[in-house]
Amino acid sequence: MSTCTTVSRDLEEPVSGTAATATTWLLLEQPGPWGAEALVSSHLDPALGRALDAAARDTGVRVALIRRPGRHADFGAPALRQVYAAHTVPGNVWLRSAATRDPRQLLDLDFAALGRGDHRTFDTALRGGPHTGDPLALVCTNGKRDRCCALLGRPLAAQLAASGVRGAWEVTHLGGHRFSPTLLVLPYGYAYGRADAHAVKEALHGVRDGRIVVEGCRGCSAWERPGQAAELAVRSATGEDAAEALSVVRTTGGAPRWEVTVAHRDGRHWQVVVDQGAALPPRPESCGASVLGSPARMDVVAVRELAGTALVG
């Protein structure tokens, strides 16, 4: 059976620079079925879903629903829901957790502050605190959004949970259906495509050691797509795998060409030229698409280390 995933894989479409963008992720547990637009088409109050979506707009916060892997029959609203918030910008990475009996409490959060990396309202409104458990492995399983997420994501999430990965959750939407199974690892915010259980465990093992696995990585959600591709290119060129070692400090230009400056915490800098190309030949960008498309791809054409230890301007 041909799917958007099999076509993308057969055409060897690169995954670098395709991650969803968010400086901060806000995750709310919502068991039961999810529709294509899960915030307003699940068993969460749709008015609350619309309010959360509006509150997060233009703040850098991305709201998603999560559920434990397994059967998704609706047994009524859970008495206590898990909530996570994670900020992914290097130098201020954190993962907070809380539990709530009333998800409307999330409307008490200062979304703009969360997007900037300030978790104080999360702690006060929800009595949240630092997450002390394993890293989170969020697998997109929303089959109503794209069937590949159900066909490939759900078995992966179930396999992770069965093998003892305590941080495994299903999540509503990470973008890039054609790269299924897609995965987001928190706290650092790196996304992966075409993942299998072994690769996920390698990524999680790296996170526990403060390292990033580049193979299969789509990018860090803290950066826009050119920055994602540039940062991964510097990692590949230098072998740097420390999780918070690199930051995207400047991006100039615009489609179809950007110059991205990537900085190391030790003072080194690189200039990376990223071109936007079109993935050819045309292919289905999702299984629900009625027409073929040529999705944008981020092609790194040059990586140059800059002389000196600081940039001016």
Short mmCIF file of C-alpha atoms in Angstrom, two decimals:
data_model
loop_
_atom_site.label_atom_id
_atom_site.label_comp_id
_atom_site.label_asym_id
_atom_site.label_seq_id
_atom_site.Cartn_x
_atom_site.Cartn_y
_atom_site.Cartn_z
CA MET A 1 0.00 0.00 0.00
CA SER A 2 1.43 3.35 -1.03
CA THR A 3 1.21 6.14 1.54
CA CYS A 4 2.69 9.61 1.78
CA THR A 5 5.33 8.09 4.07
CA THR A 6 6.38 5.33 1.70
CA VAL A 7 6.62 7.79 -1.21
CA SER A 8 8.70 10.25 0.84
CA ARG A 9 11.00 7.47 2.00
CA ASP A 10 11.37 6.02 -1.50
CA LEU A 11 12.26 9.47 -2.86
CA GLU A 12 14.80 9.93 -0.01
CA GLU A 13 13.31 13.28 1.00
CA PRO A 14 15.58 14.86 3.64
CA VAL A 15 14.12 15.40 7.10
CA SER A 16 16.47 18.15 8.31
CA GLY A 17 14.76 21.48 8.82
CA THR A 18 11.21 20.11 8.98
CA ALA A 19 10.38 20.25 12.71
CA ALA A 20 7.40 22.12 14.11
CA THR A 21 8.42 25.45 15.63
CA ALA A 22 7.73 26.31 19.26
CA THR A 23 9.92 27.85 21.91
CA THR A 24 7.63 26.29 24.54
CA TRP A 25 5.38 23.23 24.45
CA LEU A 26 2.27 23.02 26.65
CA LEU A 27 0.90 19.48 26.88
CA LEU A 28 -2.44 18.48 28.39
CA GLU A 29 -3.53 14.90 28.99
CA GLN A 30 -6.78 14.12 27.13
CA PRO A 31 -7.71 10.44 26.76
CA GLY A 32 -10.21 9.17 24.25
CA PRO A 33 -10.47 9.79 20.50
CA TRP A 34 -8.97 12.80 18.75
CA GLY A 35 -10.26 14.51 15.62
CA ALA A 36 -8.17 16.18 12.94
CA GLU A 37 -8.13 19.45 14.93
CA ALA A 38 -7.77 17.82 18.30
CA LEU A 39 -8.08 20.88 20.52
CA VAL A 40 -11.65 21.36 19.28
CA SER A 41 -12.49 17.84 18.13
CA SER A 42 -11.75 15.61 21.10
CA HIS A 43 -13.57 15.11 24.38
CA LEU A 44 -11.93 18.25 25.68
CA ASP A 45 -14.47 21.07 25.92
CA PRO A 46 -14.19 22.67 22.45
CA ALA A 47 -14.69 26.14 23.94
CA LEU A 48 -11.65 25.52 26.14
CA GLY A 49 -9.72 24.23 23.14
CA ARG A 50 -10.49 27.38 21.16
CA ALA A 51 -9.53 29.56 24.13
CA LEU A 52 -6.19 27.76 24.57
CA ASP A 53 -5.44 28.09 20.87
CA ALA A 54 -6.21 31.82 20.98
CA ALA A 55 -4.14 32.36 24.13
CA ALA A 56 -1.11 30.67 22.59
CA ARG A 57 -1.23 32.54 19.28
CA ASP A 58 1.94 34.52 18.50
CA THR A 59 3.52 33.69 21.87
CA GLY A 60 5.88 30.89 20.80
CA VAL A 61 3.79 28.38 22.79
CA ARG A 62 2.37 25.33 21.03
CA VAL A 63 -0.48 23.52 22.79
CA ALA A 64 -0.95 19.79 22.19
CA LEU A 65 -2.94 16.97 23.72
CA ILE A 66 -1.28 13.80 24.99
CA ARG A 67 -2.51 10.38 26.10
CA ARG A 68 -0.91 7.19 27.29
CA PRO A 69 -0.28 4.57 24.58
CA GLY A 70 -2.92 1.90 24.26
CA ARG A 71 -6.64 1.63 23.63
CA HIS A 72 -8.47 4.91 23.29
CA ALA A 73 -11.96 4.04 24.42
CA ASP A 74 -13.54 6.87 26.36
CA PHE A 75 -14.13 5.95 29.99
CA GLY A 76 -15.02 9.47 31.01
CA ALA A 77 -12.85 12.44 31.94
CA PRO A 78 -9.90 11.46 34.15
CA ALA A 79 -10.04 12.71 37.72
CA LEU A 80 -6.52 14.03 37.44
CA ARG A 81 -4.83 15.11 34.21
CA GLN A 82 -1.09 15.34 33.62
CA VAL A 83 0.21 18.67 32.32
CA TYR A 84 3.71 19.46 31.05
CA ALA A 85 5.41 22.65 29.93
CA ALA A 86 8.82 22.60 28.25
CA HIS A 87 11.00 25.48 27.08
CA THR A 88 13.46 24.47 24.37
CA VAL A 89 15.77 27.48 23.86
CA PRO A 90 19.39 26.56 24.72
CA GLY A 91 20.66 28.23 27.85
CA ASN A 92 17.22 28.16 29.46
CA VAL A 93 15.91 24.66 28.78
CA TRP A 94 13.41 23.35 31.34
CA LEU A 95 10.63 20.81 31.71
CA ARG A 96 7.93 21.36 34.33
CA SER A 97 5.09 19.05 35.30
CA ALA A 98 1.82 19.42 37.16
CA ALA A 99 -1.53 17.71 37.58
CA THR A 100 -4.95 19.30 37.44
CA ARG A 101 -8.54 18.28 38.02
CA ASP A 102 -9.78 21.24 36.00
CA PRO A 103 -8.05 21.87 32.64
CA ARG A 104 -9.60 25.36 32.56
CA GLN A 105 -6.81 26.30 34.97
CA LEU A 106 -4.51 26.43 31.94
CA LEU A 107 -6.22 29.69 30.97
CA ASP A 108 -4.64 31.26 34.07
CA LEU A 109 -1.19 30.87 32.52
CA ASP A 110 0.75 33.80 31.10
CA PHE A 111 1.35 32.40 27.64
CA ALA A 112 3.63 35.23 26.54
CA ALA A 113 5.84 34.65 29.58
CA LEU A 114 5.88 30.89 28.93
CA GLY A 115 6.97 31.54 25.37
CA ARG A 116 9.86 33.66 26.67
CA GLY A 117 10.95 30.90 29.05
CA ASP A 118 9.37 32.15 32.30
CA HIS A 119 7.57 29.28 34.06
CA ARG A 120 6.42 31.12 37.17
CA THR A 121 2.71 31.20 36.28
CA PHE A 122 2.84 27.49 35.46
CA ASP A 123 4.18 26.87 38.94
CA THR A 124 1.68 29.14 40.71
CA ALA A 125 -1.49 28.44 38.71
CA LEU A 126 -0.98 24.66 38.54
CA ARG A 127 1.33 24.09 41.51
CA GLY A 128 3.87 22.84 39.03
CA GLY A 129 7.50 22.01 39.57
CA PRO A 130 10.52 20.50 37.83
CA HIS A 131 9.87 17.22 36.04
CA THR A 132 12.00 14.62 37.81
CA GLY A 133 11.19 11.57 35.70
CA ASP A 134 12.53 10.28 32.40
CA PRO A 135 12.70 12.43 29.25
CA LEU A 136 9.44 12.58 27.31
CA ALA A 137 9.09 10.70 24.04
CA LEU A 138 6.03 12.10 22.27
CA VAL A 139 4.90 10.06 19.26
CA CYS A 140 2.35 11.54 16.86
CA THR A 141 -0.56 9.10 16.56
CA ASN A 142 -3.41 11.29 15.30
CA GLY A 143 -4.83 9.10 12.55
CA LYS A 144 -7.65 11.58 11.88
CA ARG A 145 -4.96 14.06 10.83
CA ASP A 146 -3.16 11.52 8.63
CA ARG A 147 -3.49 7.76 8.51
CA CYS A 148 0.30 7.29 8.56
CA CYS A 149 0.36 8.66 12.11
CA ALA A 150 -2.02 5.89 13.15
CA LEU A 151 -0.51 3.09 11.05
CA LEU A 152 3.07 3.82 12.09
CA GLY A 153 2.88 6.01 15.18
CA ARG A 154 0.57 3.96 17.37
CA PRO A 155 2.58 0.72 17.09
CA LEU A 156 5.78 2.63 17.91
CA ALA A 157 4.22 4.29 20.97
CA ALA A 158 2.88 0.94 22.15
CA GLN A 159 6.25 -0.74 21.62
CA LEU A 160 8.04 1.95 23.60
CA ALA A 161 5.60 1.70 26.49
CA ALA A 162 5.74 -2.12 26.50
CA SER A 163 9.54 -2.05 26.60
CA GLY A 164 9.55 0.12 29.71
CA VAL A 165 9.99 3.65 28.32
CA ARG A 166 8.19 5.51 31.09
CA GLY A 167 8.20 8.84 29.30
CA ALA A 168 6.31 7.55 26.25
CA TRP A 169 3.14 9.44 25.29
CA GLU A 170 0.99 9.77 22.22
CA VAL A 171 0.63 13.35 20.98
CA THR A 172 -1.84 15.01 18.66
CA HIS A 173 0.21 16.66 15.90
CA LEU A 174 3.88 17.29 15.16
CA GLY A 175 3.62 18.09 11.45
CA GLY A 176 5.31 16.26 8.60
CA HIS A 177 3.01 13.25 8.31
CA ARG A 178 5.11 11.96 5.44
CA PHE A 179 8.01 11.43 7.87
CA SER A 180 5.99 9.13 10.15
CA PRO A 181 6.55 7.87 12.73
CA THR A 182 7.36 11.35 14.00
CA LEU A 183 8.64 11.98 17.49
CA LEU A 184 9.40 14.93 19.76
CA VAL A 185 11.85 14.47 22.63
CA LEU A 186 11.62 16.82 25.62
CA PRO A 187 13.09 18.76 27.33
CA TYR A 188 15.46 19.75 24.51
CA GLY A 189 12.79 19.90 21.80
CA TYR A 190 14.45 17.89 19.03
CA ALA A 191 12.09 16.16 16.60
CA TYR A 192 12.78 12.95 14.69
CA GLY A 193 11.32 11.36 11.60
CA ARG A 194 11.00 7.81 10.30
CA ALA A 195 11.76 6.69 13.83
CA ASP A 196 11.92 3.12 15.10
CA ALA A 197 12.08 1.91 18.68
CA HIS A 198 15.85 1.42 18.63
CA ALA A 199 16.45 4.95 17.31
CA VAL A 200 14.08 6.41 19.90
CA LYS A 201 15.87 4.63 22.73
CA GLU A 202 19.22 5.89 21.41
CA ALA A 203 17.84 9.45 21.36
CA LEU A 204 16.45 9.11 24.89
CA HIS A 205 19.69 7.61 26.16
CA GLY A 206 21.50 10.60 24.67
CA VAL A 207 19.11 13.07 26.33
CA ARG A 208 19.73 11.51 29.72
CA ASP A 209 23.44 12.20 29.13
CA GLY A 210 22.78 15.70 27.82
CA ARG A 211 23.55 14.71 24.22
CA ILE A 212 21.69 15.04 20.91
CA VAL A 213 21.51 12.27 18.31
CA VAL A 214 21.69 13.86 14.84
CA GLU A 215 20.73 10.82 12.77
CA GLY A 216 17.08 11.06 11.75
CA CYS A 217 16.75 14.47 13.43
CA ARG A 218 14.33 16.99 11.91
CA GLY A 219 15.58 19.88 14.01
CA CYS A 220 15.09 21.74 17.28
CA SER A 221 11.69 23.37 17.68
CA ALA A 222 13.26 26.51 19.17
CA TRP A 223 14.39 27.62 15.69
CA GLU A 224 12.66 28.40 12.43
CA ARG A 225 13.27 25.93 9.63
CA PRO A 226 16.47 27.51 8.17
CA GLY A 227 17.93 27.66 11.68
CA GLN A 228 17.03 24.03 12.31
CA ALA A 229 18.90 22.91 9.21
CA ALA A 230 21.86 25.18 9.97
CA GLU A 231 22.28 24.00 13.55
CA LEU A 232 22.16 20.34 12.51
CA ALA A 233 24.71 21.03 9.76
CA VAL A 234 27.15 22.51 12.29
CA ARG A 235 26.63 19.50 14.53
CA SER A 236 27.38 17.18 11.62
CA ALA A 237 30.45 19.17 10.57
CA THR A 238 31.96 19.42 14.05
CA GLY A 239 30.71 16.28 15.77
CA GLU A 240 29.26 18.43 18.56
CA ASP A 241 26.53 16.51 20.38
CA ALA A 242 26.15 18.43 23.65
CA ALA A 243 22.48 19.35 23.93
CA GLU A 244 22.76 23.07 24.71
CA ALA A 245 26.10 23.80 23.04
CA LEU A 246 24.73 25.56 19.94
CA SER A 247 22.33 28.44 19.39
CA VAL A 248 20.99 30.20 16.31
CA VAL A 249 21.86 33.84 17.00
CA ARG A 250 21.08 35.52 13.69
CA THR A 251 19.21 34.79 10.48
CA THR A 252 19.36 37.18 7.52
CA GLY A 253 17.83 37.02 4.08
CA GLY A 254 14.63 35.28 3.13
CA ALA A 255 13.31 32.57 0.90
CA PRO A 256 14.91 31.13 -1.12
CA ARG A 257 18.26 31.86 0.64
CA TRP A 258 19.22 32.59 4.22
CA GLU A 259 22.51 33.20 6.00
CA VAL A 260 22.31 31.74 9.49
CA THR A 261 24.82 32.41 12.26
CA VAL A 262 25.23 29.55 14.71
CA ALA A 263 27.11 30.18 17.95
CA HIS A 264 28.81 27.74 20.28
CA ARG A 265 28.75 28.46 23.99
CA ASP A 266 32.56 28.46 23.90
CA GLY A 267 32.53 31.54 21.65
CA ARG A 268 32.98 29.98 18.22
CA HIS A 269 30.62 31.00 15.40
CA TRP A 270 29.67 29.60 12.01
CA GLN A 271 27.93 31.11 9.04
CA VAL A 272 25.65 28.65 7.29
CA VAL A 273 24.02 29.27 3.91
CA VAL A 274 20.65 27.57 3.57
CA ASP A 275 18.73 27.42 0.30
CA GLN A 276 15.05 26.61 0.04
CA GLY A 277 14.38 24.11 -2.69
CA ALA A 278 11.35 22.17 -3.84
CA ALA A 279 11.15 18.43 -3.27
CA LEU A 280 10.75 16.88 -6.71
CA PRO A 281 9.07 15.04 -8.29
CA PRO A 282 5.70 16.17 -6.84
CA ARG A 283 4.39 13.82 -4.17
CA PRO A 284 1.48 13.62 -1.70
CA GLU A 285 2.32 15.80 1.29
CA SER A 286 -0.23 13.86 3.32
CA CYS A 287 -2.46 10.89 2.69
CA GLY A 288 -5.51 13.15 2.68
CA ALA A 289 -4.16 15.49 0.01
CA SER A 290 -6.20 15.58 -3.20
CA VAL A 291 -3.33 17.00 -5.28
CA LEU A 292 0.39 16.37 -5.43
CA GLY A 293 2.75 18.97 -4.03
CA SER A 294 6.42 19.90 -3.98
CA PRO A 295 7.12 20.58 -0.30
CA ALA A 296 9.88 23.03 0.58
CA ARG A 297 13.18 21.54 1.64
CA MET A 298 16.08 23.19 3.45
CA ASP A 299 19.38 22.56 1.66
CA VAL A 300 22.60 23.58 3.42
CA VAL A 301 25.04 24.72 0.74
CA ALA A 302 27.89 26.11 2.87
CA VAL A 303 29.18 25.93 6.45
CA ARG A 304 32.01 28.31 7.33
CA GLU A 305 33.59 28.91 10.72
CA LEU A 306 34.07 32.61 11.40
CA ALA A 307 37.38 33.97 12.65
CA GLY A 308 37.48 35.45 16.13
CA THR A 309 35.39 34.66 19.17
CA ALA A 310 32.64 37.26 18.96
CA LEU A 311 30.37 38.95 16.48
CA VAL A 312 29.44 42.61 16.55
CA GLY A 313 25.94 43.85 15.76
#
